[in-house]
Short mmCIF file of C-alpha atoms and ligand atoms in Angstrom, two decimals:
data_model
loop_
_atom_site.label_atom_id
_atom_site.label_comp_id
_atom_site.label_asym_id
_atom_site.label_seq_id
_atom_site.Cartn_x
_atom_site.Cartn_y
_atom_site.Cartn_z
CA UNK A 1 1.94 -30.51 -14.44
CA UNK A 2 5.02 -32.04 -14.51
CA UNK A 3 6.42 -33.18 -11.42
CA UNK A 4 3.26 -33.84 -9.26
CA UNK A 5 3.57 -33.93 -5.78
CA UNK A 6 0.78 -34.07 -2.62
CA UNK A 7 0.93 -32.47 0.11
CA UNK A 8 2.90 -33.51 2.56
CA UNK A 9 0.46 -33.63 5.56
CA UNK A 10 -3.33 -32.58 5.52
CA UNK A 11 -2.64 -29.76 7.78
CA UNK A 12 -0.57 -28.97 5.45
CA UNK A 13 -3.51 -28.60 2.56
CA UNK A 14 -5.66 -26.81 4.76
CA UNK A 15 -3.33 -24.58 6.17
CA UNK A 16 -2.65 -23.38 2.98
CA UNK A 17 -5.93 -23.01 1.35
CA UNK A 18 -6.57 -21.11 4.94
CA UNK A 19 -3.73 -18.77 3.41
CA UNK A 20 -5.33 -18.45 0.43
CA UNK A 21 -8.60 -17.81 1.88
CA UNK A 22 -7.87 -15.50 4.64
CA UNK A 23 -6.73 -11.87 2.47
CA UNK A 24 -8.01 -8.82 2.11
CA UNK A 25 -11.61 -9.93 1.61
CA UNK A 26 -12.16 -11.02 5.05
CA UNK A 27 -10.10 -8.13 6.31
CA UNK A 28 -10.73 -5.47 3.92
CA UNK A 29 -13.94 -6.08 1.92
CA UNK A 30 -15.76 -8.06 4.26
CA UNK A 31 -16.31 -4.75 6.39
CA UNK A 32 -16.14 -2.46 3.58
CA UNK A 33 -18.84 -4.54 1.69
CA UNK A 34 -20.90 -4.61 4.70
CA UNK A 35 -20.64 -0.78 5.55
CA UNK A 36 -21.90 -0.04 2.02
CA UNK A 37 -24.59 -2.64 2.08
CA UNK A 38 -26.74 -1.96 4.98
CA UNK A 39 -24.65 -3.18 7.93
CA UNK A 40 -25.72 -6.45 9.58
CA UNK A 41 -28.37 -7.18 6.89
CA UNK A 42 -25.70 -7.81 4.62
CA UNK A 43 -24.00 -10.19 7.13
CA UNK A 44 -27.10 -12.56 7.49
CA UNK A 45 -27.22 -12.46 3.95
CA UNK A 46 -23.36 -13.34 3.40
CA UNK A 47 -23.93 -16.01 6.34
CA UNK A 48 -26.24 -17.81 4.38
CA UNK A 49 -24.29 -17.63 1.01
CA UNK A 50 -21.31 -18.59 3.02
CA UNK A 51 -23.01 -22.04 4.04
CA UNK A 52 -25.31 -22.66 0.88
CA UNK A 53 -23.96 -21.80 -2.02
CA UNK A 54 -19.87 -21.22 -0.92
CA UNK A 55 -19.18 -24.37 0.45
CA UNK A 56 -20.92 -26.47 -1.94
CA UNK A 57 -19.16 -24.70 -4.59
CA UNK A 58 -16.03 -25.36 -2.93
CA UNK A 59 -16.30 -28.59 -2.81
CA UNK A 60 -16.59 -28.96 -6.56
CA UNK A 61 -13.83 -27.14 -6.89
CA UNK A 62 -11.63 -29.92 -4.50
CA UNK A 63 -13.68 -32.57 -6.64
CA UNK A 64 -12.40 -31.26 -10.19
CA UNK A 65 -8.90 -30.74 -8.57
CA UNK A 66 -8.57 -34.18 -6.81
CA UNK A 67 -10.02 -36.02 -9.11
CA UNK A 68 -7.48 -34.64 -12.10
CA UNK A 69 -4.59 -33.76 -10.29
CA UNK A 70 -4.02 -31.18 -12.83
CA UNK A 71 -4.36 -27.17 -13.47
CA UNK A 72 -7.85 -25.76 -13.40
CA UNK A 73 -7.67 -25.32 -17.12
CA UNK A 74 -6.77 -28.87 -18.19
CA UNK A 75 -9.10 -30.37 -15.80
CA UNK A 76 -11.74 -30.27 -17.78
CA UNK A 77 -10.32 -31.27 -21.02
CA UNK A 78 -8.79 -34.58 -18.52
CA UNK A 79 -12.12 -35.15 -17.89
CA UNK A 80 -13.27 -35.83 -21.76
CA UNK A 81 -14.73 -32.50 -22.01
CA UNK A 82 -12.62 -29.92 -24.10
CA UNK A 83 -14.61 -27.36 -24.96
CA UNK A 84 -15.44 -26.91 -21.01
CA UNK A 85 -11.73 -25.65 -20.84
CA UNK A 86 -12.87 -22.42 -21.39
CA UNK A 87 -14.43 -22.56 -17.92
CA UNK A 88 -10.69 -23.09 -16.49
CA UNK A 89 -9.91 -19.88 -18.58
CA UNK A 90 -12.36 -18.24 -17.30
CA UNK A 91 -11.18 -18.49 -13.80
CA UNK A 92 -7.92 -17.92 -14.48
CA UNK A 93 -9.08 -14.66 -16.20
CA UNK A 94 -11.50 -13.77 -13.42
CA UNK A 95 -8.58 -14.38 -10.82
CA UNK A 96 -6.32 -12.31 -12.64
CA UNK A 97 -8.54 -9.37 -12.47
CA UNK A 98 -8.90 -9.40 -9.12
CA UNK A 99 -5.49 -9.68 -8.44
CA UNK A 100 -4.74 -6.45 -10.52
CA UNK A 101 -6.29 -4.07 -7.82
CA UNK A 102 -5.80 -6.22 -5.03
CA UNK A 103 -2.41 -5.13 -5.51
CA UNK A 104 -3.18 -1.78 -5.34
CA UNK A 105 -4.37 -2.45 -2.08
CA UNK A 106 -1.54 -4.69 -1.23
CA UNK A 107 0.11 -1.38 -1.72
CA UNK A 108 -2.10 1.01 0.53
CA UNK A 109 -1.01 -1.84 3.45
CA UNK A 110 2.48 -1.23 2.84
CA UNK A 111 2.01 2.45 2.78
CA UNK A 112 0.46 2.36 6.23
CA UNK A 113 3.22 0.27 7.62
CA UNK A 114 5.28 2.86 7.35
CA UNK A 115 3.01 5.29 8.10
CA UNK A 116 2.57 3.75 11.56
CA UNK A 117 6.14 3.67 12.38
CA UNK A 118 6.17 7.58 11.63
CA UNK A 119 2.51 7.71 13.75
CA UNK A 120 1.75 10.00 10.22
CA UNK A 121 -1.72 9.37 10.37
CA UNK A 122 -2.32 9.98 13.83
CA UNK A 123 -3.66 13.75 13.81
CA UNK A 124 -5.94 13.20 9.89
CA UNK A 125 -6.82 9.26 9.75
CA UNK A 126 -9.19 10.12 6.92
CA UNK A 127 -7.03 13.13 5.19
CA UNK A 128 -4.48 10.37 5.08
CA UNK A 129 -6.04 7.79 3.47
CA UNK A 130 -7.13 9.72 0.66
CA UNK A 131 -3.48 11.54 0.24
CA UNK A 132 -2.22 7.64 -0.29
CA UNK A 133 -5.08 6.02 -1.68
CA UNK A 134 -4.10 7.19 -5.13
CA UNK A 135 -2.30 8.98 -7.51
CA UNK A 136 1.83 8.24 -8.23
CA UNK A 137 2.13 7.06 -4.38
CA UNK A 138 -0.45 4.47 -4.98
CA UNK A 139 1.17 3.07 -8.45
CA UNK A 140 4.72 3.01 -6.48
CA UNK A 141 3.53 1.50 -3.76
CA UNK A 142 1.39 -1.07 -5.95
CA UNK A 143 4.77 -1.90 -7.99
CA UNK A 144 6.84 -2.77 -4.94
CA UNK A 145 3.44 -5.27 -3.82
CA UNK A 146 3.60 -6.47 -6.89
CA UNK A 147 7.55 -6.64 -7.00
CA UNK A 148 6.97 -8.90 -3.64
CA UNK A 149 4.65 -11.28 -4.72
CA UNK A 150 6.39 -11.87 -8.16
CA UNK A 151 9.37 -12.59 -6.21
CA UNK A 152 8.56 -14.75 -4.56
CA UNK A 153 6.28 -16.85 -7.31
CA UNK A 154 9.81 -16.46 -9.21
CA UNK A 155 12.18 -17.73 -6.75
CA UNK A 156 9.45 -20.59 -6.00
CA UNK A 157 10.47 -20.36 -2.28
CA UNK A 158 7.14 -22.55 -1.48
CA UNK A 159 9.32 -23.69 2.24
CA UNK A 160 8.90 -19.99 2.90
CA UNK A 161 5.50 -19.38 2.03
CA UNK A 162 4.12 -22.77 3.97
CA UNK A 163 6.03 -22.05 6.78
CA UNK A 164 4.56 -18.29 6.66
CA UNK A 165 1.05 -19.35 6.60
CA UNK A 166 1.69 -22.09 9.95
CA UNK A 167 2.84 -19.10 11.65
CA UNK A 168 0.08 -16.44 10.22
CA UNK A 169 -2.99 -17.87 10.65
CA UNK A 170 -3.02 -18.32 14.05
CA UNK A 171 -1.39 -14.94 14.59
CA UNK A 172 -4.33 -13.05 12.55
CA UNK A 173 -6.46 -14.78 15.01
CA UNK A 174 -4.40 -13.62 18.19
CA UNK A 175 -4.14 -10.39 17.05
CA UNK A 176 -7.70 -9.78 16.06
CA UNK A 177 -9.09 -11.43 19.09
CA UNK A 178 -6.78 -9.01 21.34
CA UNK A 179 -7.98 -5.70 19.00
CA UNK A 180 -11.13 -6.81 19.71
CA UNK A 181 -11.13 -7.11 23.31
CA UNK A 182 -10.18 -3.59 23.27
CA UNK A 183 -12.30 -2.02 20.90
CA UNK A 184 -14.98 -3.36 22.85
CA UNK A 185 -14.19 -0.70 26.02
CA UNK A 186 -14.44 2.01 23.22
CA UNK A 187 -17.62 4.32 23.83
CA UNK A 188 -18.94 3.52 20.28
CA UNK A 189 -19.09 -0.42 20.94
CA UNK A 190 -22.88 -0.61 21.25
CA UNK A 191 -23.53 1.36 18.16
CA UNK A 192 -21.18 -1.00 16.44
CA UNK A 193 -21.64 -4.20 17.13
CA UNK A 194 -25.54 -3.02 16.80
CA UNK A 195 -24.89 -1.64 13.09
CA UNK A 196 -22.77 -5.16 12.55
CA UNK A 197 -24.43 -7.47 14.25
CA UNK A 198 -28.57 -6.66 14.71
CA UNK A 199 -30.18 -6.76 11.43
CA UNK A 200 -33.36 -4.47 10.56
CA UNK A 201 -35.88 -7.50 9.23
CA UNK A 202 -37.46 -4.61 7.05
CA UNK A 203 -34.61 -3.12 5.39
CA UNK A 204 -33.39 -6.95 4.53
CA UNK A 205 -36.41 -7.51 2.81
CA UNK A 206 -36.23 -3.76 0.98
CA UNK A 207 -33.08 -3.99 -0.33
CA UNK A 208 -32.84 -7.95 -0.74
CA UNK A 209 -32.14 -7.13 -4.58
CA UNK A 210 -28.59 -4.96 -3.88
CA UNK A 211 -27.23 -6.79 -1.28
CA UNK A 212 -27.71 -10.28 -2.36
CA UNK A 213 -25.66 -9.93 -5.29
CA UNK A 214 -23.19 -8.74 -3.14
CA UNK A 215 -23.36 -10.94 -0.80
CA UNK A 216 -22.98 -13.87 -2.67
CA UNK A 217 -20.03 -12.40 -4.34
CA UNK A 218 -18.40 -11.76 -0.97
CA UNK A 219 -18.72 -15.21 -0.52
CA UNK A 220 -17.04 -16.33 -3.43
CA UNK A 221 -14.19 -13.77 -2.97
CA UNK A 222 -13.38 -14.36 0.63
CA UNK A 223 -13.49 -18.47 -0.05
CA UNK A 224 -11.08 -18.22 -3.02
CA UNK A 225 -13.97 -19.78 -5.67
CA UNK A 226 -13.96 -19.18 -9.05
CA UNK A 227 -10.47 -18.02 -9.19
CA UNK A 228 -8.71 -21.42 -10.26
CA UNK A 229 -6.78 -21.91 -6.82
CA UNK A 230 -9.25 -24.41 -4.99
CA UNK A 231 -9.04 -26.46 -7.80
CA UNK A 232 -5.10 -26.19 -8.17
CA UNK A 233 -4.75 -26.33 -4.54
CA UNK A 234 -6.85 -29.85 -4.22
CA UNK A 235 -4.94 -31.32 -7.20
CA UNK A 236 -2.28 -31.77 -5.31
CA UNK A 237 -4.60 -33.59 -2.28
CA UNK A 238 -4.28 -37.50 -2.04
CA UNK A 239 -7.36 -39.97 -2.50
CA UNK A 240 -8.00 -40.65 1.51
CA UNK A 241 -8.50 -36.96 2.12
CA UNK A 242 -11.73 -35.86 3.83
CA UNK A 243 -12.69 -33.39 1.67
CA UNK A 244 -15.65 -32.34 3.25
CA UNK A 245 -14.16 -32.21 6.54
CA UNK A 246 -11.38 -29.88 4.94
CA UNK A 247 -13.60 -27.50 3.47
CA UNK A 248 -15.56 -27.27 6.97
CA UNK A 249 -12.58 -26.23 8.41
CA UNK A 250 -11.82 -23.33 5.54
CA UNK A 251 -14.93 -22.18 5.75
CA UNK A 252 -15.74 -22.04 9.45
CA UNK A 253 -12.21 -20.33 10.06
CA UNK A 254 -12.31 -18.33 7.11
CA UNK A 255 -15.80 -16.73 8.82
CA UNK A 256 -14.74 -16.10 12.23
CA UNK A 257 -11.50 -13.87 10.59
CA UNK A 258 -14.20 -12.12 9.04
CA UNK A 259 -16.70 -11.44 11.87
CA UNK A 260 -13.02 -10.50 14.10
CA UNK A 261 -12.83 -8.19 11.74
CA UNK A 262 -15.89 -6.46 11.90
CA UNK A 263 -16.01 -6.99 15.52
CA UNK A 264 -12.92 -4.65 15.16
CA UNK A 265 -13.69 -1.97 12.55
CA UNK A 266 -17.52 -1.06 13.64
CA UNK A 267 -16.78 0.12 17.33
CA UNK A 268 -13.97 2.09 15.84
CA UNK A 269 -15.63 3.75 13.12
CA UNK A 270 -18.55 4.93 15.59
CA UNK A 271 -16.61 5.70 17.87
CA UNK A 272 -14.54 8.57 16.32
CA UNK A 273 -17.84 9.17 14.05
CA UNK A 274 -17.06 8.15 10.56
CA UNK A 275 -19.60 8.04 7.82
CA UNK A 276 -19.88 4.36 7.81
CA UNK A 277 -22.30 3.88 5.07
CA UNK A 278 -20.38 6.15 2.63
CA UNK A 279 -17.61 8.29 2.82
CA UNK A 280 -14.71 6.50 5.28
CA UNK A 281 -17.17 3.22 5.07
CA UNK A 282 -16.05 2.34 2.09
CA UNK A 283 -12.69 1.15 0.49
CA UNK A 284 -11.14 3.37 3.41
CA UNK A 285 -12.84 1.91 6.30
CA UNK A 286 -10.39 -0.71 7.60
CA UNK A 287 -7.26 1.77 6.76
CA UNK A 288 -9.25 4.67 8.14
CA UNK A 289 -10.93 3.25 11.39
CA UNK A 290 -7.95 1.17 12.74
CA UNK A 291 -5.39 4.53 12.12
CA UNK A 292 -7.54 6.21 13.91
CA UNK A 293 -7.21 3.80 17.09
CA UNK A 294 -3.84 3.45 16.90
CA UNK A 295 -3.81 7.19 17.24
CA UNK A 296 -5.47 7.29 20.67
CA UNK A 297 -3.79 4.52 22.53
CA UNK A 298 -0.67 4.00 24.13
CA UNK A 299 1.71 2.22 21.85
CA UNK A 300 0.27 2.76 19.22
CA UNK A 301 2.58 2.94 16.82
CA UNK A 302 3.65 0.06 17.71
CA UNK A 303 0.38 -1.33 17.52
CA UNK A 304 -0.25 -0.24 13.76
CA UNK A 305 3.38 -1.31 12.63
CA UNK A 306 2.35 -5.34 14.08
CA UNK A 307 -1.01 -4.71 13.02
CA UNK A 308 -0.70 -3.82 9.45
CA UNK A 309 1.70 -6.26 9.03
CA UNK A 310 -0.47 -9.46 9.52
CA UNK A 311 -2.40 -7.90 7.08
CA UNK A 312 -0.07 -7.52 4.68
CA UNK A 313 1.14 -11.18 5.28
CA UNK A 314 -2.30 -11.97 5.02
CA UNK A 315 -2.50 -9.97 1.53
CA UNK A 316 0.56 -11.60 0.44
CA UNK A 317 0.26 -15.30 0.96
CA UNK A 318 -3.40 -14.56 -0.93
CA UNK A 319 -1.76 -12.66 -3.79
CA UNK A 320 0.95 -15.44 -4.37
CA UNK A 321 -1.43 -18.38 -4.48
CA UNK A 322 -3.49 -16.35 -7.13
CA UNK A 323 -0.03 -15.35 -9.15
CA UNK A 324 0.94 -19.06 -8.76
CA UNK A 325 -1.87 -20.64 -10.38
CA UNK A 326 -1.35 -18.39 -13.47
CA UNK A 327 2.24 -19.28 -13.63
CA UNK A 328 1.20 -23.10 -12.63
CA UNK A 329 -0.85 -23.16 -16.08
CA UNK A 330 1.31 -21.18 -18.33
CA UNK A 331 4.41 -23.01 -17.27
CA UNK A 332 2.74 -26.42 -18.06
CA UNK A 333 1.73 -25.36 -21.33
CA UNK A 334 4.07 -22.98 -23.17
CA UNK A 335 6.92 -24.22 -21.52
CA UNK A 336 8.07 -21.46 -20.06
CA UNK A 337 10.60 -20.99 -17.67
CA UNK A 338 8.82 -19.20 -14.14
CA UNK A 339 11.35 -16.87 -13.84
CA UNK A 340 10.11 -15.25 -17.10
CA UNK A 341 6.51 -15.87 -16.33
CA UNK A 342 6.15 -14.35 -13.33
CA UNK A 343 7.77 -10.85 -14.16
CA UNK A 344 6.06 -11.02 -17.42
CA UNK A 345 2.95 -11.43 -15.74
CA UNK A 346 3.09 -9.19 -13.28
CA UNK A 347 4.17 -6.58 -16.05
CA UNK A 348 0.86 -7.11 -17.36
CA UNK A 349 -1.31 -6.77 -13.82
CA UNK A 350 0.77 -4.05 -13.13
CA UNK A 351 -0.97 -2.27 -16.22
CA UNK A 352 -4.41 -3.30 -15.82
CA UNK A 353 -4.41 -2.14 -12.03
CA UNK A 354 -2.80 1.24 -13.13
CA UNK A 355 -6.34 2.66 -13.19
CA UNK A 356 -6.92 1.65 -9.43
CA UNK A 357 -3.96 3.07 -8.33
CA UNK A 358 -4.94 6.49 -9.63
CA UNK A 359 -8.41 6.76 -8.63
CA UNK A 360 -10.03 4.76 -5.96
CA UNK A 361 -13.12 5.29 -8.39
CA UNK A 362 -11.82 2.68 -10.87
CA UNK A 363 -10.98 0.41 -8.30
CA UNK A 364 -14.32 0.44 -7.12
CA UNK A 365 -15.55 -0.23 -10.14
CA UNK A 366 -12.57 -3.39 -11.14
CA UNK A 367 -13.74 -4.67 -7.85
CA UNK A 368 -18.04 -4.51 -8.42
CA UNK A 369 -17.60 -6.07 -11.45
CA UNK A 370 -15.50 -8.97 -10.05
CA UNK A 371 -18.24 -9.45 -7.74
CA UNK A 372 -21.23 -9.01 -9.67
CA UNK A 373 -20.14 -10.80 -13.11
CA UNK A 374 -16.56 -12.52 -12.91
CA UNK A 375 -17.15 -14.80 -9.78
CA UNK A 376 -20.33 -15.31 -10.15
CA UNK A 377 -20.03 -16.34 -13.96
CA UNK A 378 -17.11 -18.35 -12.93
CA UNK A 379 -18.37 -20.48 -10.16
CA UNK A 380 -21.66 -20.79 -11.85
CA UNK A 381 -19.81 -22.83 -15.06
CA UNK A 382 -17.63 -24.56 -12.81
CA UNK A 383 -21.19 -25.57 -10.52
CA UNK A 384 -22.81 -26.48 -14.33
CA UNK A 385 -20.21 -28.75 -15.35
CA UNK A 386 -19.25 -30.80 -11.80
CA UNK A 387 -23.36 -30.87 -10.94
CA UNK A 388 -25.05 -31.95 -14.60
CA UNK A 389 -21.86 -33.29 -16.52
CA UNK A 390 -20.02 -35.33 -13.85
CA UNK A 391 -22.91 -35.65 -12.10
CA UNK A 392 -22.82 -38.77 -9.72
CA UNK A 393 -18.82 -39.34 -10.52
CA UNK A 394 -18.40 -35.79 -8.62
CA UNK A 395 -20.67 -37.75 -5.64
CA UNK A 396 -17.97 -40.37 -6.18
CA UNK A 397 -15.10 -38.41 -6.03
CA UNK A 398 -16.17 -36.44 -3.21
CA UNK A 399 -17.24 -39.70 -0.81
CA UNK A 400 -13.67 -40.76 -1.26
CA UNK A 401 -11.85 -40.23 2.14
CA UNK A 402 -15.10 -39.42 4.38
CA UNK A 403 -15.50 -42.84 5.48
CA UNK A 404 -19.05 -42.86 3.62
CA UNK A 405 -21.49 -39.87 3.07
CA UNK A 406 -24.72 -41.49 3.64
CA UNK A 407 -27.44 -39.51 1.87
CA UNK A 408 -25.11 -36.14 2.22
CA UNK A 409 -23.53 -37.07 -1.22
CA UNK A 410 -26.96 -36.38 -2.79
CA UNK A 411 -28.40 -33.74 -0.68
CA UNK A 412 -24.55 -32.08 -1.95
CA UNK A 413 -25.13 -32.91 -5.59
CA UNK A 414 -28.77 -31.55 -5.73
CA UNK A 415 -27.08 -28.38 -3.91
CA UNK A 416 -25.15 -27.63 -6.30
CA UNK A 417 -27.26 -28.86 -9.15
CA UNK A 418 -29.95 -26.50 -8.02
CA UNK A 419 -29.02 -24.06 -5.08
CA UNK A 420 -25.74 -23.01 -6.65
CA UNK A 421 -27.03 -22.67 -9.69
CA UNK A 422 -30.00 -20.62 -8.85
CA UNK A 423 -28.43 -18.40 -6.55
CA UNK A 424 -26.01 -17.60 -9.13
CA UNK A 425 -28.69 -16.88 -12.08
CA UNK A 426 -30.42 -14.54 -9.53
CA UNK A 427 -27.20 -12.83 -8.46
CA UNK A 428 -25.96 -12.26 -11.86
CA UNK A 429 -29.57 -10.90 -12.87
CA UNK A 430 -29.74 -8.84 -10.00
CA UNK A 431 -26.13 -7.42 -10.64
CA UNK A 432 -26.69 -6.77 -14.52
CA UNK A 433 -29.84 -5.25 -13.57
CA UNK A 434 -28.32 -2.51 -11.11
CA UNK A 435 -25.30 -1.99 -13.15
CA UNK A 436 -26.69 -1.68 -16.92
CA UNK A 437 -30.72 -0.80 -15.99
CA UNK A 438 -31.28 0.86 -12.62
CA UNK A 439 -30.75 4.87 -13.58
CA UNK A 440 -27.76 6.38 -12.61
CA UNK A 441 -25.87 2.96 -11.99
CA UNK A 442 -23.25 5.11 -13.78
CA UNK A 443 -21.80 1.88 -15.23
CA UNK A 444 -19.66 3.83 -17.88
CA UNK A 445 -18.89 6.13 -15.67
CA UNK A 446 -17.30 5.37 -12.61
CA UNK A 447 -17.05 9.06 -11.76
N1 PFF B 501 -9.90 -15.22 -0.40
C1 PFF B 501 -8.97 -14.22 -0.81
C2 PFF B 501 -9.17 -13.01 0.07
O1 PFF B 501 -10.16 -12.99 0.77
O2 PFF B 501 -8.36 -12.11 0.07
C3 PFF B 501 -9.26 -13.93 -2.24
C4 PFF B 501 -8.09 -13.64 -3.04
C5 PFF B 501 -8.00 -12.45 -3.65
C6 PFF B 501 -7.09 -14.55 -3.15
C7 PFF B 501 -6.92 -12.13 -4.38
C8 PFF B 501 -6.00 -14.24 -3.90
C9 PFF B 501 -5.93 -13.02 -4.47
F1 PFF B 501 -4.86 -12.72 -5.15
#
């Protein structure tokens, strides 16, 4: 990169990689994926891949970044090792696919911020959803998401977008915290925070196989990992950073968003009855159960209009830090001006998440095979290279700043070396397995 800079105070870093981290997975998937996946089994599952194998993995993401101050793709050729660059591809490939539906989603947010103005939902929350969800008002709404994040990338107004995320993480937090308190008075509260929050010891042990894979992913997804921006975002950290102190602070923040969340969603969805394992539990359930209780309560409108635009800030300052580290490493190496980058590459998202946008089938399908090969794949190579080939430098790199590790360097290294890895191995065989083996995985066939 050409002109390197740092950032200009740690808050600063952290904030940002909150930003990055805090998106639609924490608000969207996280309860989506855990409807789907047996309820609060899932969450001890994602709890644990959260704090052994996500923030491990984050950190050698920070350690690759820091310790090149370069893109994630020419990290590892800076670090002697050129044919390991196709790790940084891979993660720039594996972000880019996720960013082509996430747009479509980015859309379905915009849709439903107007939607709330005009209370339109009110009287069919779920009819709603699927009359937006897809089809030609999906793909316009997806191109004026799209429009907005490549904007912005272009016009590289980076004073905007830090300022945005000082303001917007602690106003997701407000906000949630305050939807919360009053979904909790809603007559479906017990059954909610029981399907969220008290896990069935013999259904985790039955269905271990599907939700781990899953849950693992979510884990990746919701941290950023294995999308290039953790190591972009850290190349721009300075040498007497506390890295590990950092990524305790993204992760543990990153978490609660996601347990507001479903402290939010589940009351709602029992309360008005919703099929929360299927049917409005899926891809619809945060559109579908918050509509529905901003149609019963005074305000609401109001309500959905404030409400569904943190999440679309939320969406947004995700989206851009994805689009930017695309740009970052095309614009370093083809020379490029970003003005013609961006466009050109959101021309080419805009394509690939044209199947989304029509049926919320394909997106389904974009998105499981994000979680059960892309990340997975992604942050396993990236775990491979900063656990076996850097080995002890990584222990190095990461003691810089902490002040001294003590034996936590190693316990780290061996982490990664052996928990990361063989988490990942298991997830990716699990996920192969039920896509390609287990009958009527429909893998093909989406439909
Ligand atoms: N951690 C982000 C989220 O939970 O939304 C993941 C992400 C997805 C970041 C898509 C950026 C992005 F474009």
């Amino acid at each position: 990169m050409s002109d390197r800079e740092t950032w200009a105070t740690r808050p600063g870093f952290v904030l940002a990689a909150i930003g990055s981290a805090v998106g639609l997975g924490n608000l969207w998937q996280f309860p989506f994926k855990t409807a789907t996946n047996g309820g609060a089994a899932f969450v001890v599952f994602y709890l644990v891949a959260v704090a052994l194998v996500g923030f491990p993995a984050m950190l050698a993401e920070f350690v690759l970044g820091r310790r090149t101050h370069v893109n994630a793709v020419d990290a590892f050729s800076r670090l002697g090792h050129r044919k390991w660059r196709a790790v940084g591809g891979l993660a720039v490939l594996t972000g880019f696919w996720i960013l082509s539906y996430y747009n479509v989603v980015g859309g379905w947010v915009l849709r439903y911020i107007l939607g709330s103005a005009r209370g339109a939902y009110f009287s069919d929350p779920a009819g709603y959803f699927g009359s937006v969800s897809a089809g030609l008002d999906a793909v316009v709404a997806q191109a004026v998401f799209l429009a907005l994040v490549v904007g912005i990338v272009a016009l590289g107004i980076e004073d905007g977008i830090e300022k945005a995320t000082k303001v917007m993480v602690p106003s997701i937090v407000v906000l949630m915290v305050a939807l919360a308190a009053w979904v909790a008075t809603l007559p479906g509260a017990a059954a909610g925070y029981d399907f969220f929050l008290s896990p069935d010891p013999g259904a985790m042990v039955a269905n271990a196989g599907t939700i781990i894979p899953f849950a693992v992913g979510q884990a990746f997804f919701t941290l950023s990992l294995g999308m290039a921006i953790m190591v972009t975002y850290s190349s721009y950290v300075g040498g007497d950073d506390n890295l590990v102190a950092d990524g305790g602070a993204i992760v543990v923040t990153n978490t609660l968003v996601g347990i507001l969340a479903g402290l939010v969603v589940f009351p709602i969805l029992l309360t008005i009855g919703a099929e929360v394992t299927t049917g409005t539990g899926g891809a619809g359930a945060l559109f579908v159960a918050t509509a529905a209780g901003f149609g019963t309560v005074p305000f609401g409108r109001l309500f959905g209009v404030v409400f569904f635009g943190v999440v679309l800030i939320a969406a947004l300052s995700s989206a851009i830090s994805l689009l930017e580290t695309a740009v970052a490493y095309a614009n370093d190496n083809y020379d490029v001006p970003r003005h013609y980058l961006a466009p050109a590459i959101g021309v080419a998202l805009f394509l690939l998440g044209l199947p989304s946008a029509l049926d919320t089938a394909w997106l389904t399908w974009f998105d499981s095979f994000a979680y059960q090969v892309f990340l997975p794949l992604s942050v396993l190579a990236t775990a491979v290279f900063v656990g076996w080939v850097l080995g002890r430098d990584a222990v190095a790199e990461l003691r810089e700043g902490t002040g001294g590790l003590g034996a936590g360097g190693e316990v780290w290294l061996w982490t990664v070396r052996v928990v990361v890895v063989a988490a990942i191995v298991l997830t990716l065989a699990l996920g192969i397995n039920e896509m390609f083996l287990v009958e009527d995985a429909g893998f093909f066939q989406p439909f």
